[in-house]
Coordinates of C-alpha atoms in Angstrom, one line a residue:
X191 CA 44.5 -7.8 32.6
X192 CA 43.0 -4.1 32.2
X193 CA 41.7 -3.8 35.6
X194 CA 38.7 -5.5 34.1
X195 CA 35.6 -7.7 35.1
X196 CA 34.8 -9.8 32.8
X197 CA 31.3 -10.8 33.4
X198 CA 30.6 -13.2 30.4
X199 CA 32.2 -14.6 27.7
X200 CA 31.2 -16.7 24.2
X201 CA 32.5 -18.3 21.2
X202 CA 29.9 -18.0 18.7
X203 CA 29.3 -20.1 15.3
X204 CA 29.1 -17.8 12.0
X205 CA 29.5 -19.0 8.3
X206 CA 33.2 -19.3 7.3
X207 CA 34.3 -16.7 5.5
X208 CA 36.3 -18.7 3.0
X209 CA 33.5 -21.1 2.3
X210 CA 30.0 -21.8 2.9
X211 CA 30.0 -25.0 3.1
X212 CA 31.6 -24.7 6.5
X213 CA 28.7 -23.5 9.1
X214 CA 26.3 -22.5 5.7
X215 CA 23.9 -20.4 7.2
X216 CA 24.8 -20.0 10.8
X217 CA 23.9 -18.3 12.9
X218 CA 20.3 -20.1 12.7
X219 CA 17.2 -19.9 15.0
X220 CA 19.2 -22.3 17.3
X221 CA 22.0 -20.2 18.0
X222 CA 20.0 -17.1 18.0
X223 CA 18.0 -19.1 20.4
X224 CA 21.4 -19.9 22.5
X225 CA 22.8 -15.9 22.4
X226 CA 19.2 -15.1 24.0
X227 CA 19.8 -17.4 26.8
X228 CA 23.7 -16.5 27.1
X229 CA 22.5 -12.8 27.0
X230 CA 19.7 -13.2 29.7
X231 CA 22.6 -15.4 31.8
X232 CA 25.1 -12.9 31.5
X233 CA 23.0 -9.9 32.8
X234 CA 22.6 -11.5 36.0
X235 CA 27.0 -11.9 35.9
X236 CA 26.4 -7.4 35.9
X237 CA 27.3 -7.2 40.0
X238 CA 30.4 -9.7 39.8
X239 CA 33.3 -9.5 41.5
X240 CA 35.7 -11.7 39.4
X241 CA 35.9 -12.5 36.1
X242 CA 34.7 -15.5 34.5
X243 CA 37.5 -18.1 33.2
X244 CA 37.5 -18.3 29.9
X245 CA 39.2 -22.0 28.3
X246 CA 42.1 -22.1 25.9
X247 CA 45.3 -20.9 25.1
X248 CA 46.8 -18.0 25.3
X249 CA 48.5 -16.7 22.7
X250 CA 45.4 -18.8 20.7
X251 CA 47.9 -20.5 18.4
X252 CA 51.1 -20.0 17.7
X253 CA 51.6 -18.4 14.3
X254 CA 53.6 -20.7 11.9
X255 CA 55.7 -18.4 9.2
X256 CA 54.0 -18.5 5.8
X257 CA 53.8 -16.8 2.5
X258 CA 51.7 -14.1 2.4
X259 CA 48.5 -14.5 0.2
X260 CA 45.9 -12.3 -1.5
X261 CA 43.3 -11.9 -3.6
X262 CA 44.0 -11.7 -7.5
X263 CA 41.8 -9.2 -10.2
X264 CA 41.2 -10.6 -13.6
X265 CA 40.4 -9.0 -16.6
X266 CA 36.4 -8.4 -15.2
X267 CA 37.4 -5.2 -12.9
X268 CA 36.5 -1.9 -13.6
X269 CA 38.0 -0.5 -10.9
X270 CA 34.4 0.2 -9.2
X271 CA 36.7 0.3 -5.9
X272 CA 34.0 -1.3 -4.1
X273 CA 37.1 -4.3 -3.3
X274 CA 39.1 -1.7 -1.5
X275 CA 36.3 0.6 0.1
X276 CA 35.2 -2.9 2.0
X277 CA 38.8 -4.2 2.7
X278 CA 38.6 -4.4 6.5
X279 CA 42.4 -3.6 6.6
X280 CA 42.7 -1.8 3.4
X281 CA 44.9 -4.4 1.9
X282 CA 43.7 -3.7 -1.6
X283 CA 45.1 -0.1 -3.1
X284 CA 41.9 2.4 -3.8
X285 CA 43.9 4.2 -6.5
X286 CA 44.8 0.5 -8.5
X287 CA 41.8 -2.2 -7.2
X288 CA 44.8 -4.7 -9.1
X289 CA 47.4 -4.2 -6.5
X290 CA 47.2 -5.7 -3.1
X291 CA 49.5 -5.5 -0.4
X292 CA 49.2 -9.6 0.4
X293 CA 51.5 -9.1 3.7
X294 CA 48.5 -7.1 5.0
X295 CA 45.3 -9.3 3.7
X296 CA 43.6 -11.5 6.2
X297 CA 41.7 -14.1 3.8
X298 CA 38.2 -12.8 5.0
X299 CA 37.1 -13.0 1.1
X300 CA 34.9 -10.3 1.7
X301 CA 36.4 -8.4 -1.3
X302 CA 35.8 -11.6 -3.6
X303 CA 31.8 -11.8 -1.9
X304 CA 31.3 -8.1 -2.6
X305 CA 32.8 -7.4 -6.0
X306 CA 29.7 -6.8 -8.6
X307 CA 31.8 -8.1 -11.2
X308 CA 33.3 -11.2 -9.8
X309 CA 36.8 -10.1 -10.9
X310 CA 38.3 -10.8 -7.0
X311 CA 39.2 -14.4 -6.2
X312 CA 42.1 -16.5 -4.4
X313 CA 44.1 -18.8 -6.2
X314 CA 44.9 -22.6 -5.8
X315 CA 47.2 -21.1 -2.4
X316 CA 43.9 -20.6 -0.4
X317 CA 42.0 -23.0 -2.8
X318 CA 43.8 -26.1 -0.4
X319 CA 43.0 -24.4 2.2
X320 CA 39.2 -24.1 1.1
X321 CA 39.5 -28.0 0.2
X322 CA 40.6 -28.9 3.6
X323 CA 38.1 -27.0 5.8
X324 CA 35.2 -28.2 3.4
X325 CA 36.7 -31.9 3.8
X326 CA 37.4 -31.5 8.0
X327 CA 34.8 -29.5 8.9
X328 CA 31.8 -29.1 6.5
X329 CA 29.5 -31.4 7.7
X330 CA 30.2 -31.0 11.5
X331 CA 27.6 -28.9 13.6
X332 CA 29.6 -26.7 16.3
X333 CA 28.3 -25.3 19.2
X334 CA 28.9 -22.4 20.8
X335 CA 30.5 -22.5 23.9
X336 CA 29.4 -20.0 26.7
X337 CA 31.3 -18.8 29.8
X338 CA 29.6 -17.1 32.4

């Protein structure tokens, strides 16, 4: 929409960041394998004309209202402010590690996987949410799906 070409396009297979027993350990040899191939495709795409078409929806998914959800500290921090340095969107407040601004946090957990002191986690909120990926989705292999 940018007076753009796009030339390729891919939906590629990572670990879940809520739980890794959804995709555990992905991207493997065989996806690596796959981004080789989609990368050696898509150079050839480099003296297009019109961009590729790319499947799905636009918006993605429509946003349902919900109540905003963050991580909780328990009595293990010492305010190390490695949680907040690492925040992606800097949801978590450097000068208090305790106080999160939940409207802002986008569940990537990475504050719970990188606190030394495993003082970071989500409660039973996101824990259902956990429960129901694990349960739908853990023992199913995706593919990637490539456009070019």
């Amino acid at each position: 929409n940018k007076n753009c070409t796009v030339i390729a396009a891919g939906a590629f297979i990572g670990e879940h960041s809520c739980t890794s027993k959804v995709s555990y350990l992905r991207p493997d040899k065989i996806d690596m394998d796959l981004v080789k191939e989609f990368s050696n495709r898509a150079i050839q795409n480099l003296s297009r004309s019109s961009s590729v078409s790319v499947s799905g929806n636009r918006p993605y998914r429509e946003r349902k209202p919900s109540s905003p959800v963050g991580p909780t500290t328990n009595e293990n921090c010492t305010q190390c402010k490695r949680c907040a340095k690492m925040c992606p969107v800097n949801a978590i407040q450097l000068s208090n590690c305790k106080i999160v601004d939940e409207s802002q946090c986008i569940h990537c957990y990475r504050c719970v996987r990188e606190c030394p002191e495993e003082a970071k986690y989500f409660d039973e909120r996101m824990g259902k949410l956990v429960t129901w990926l694990e349960e739908k989705c853990g023992a199913i292999r995706m593919e990637p799906d490539f456009f070019l």
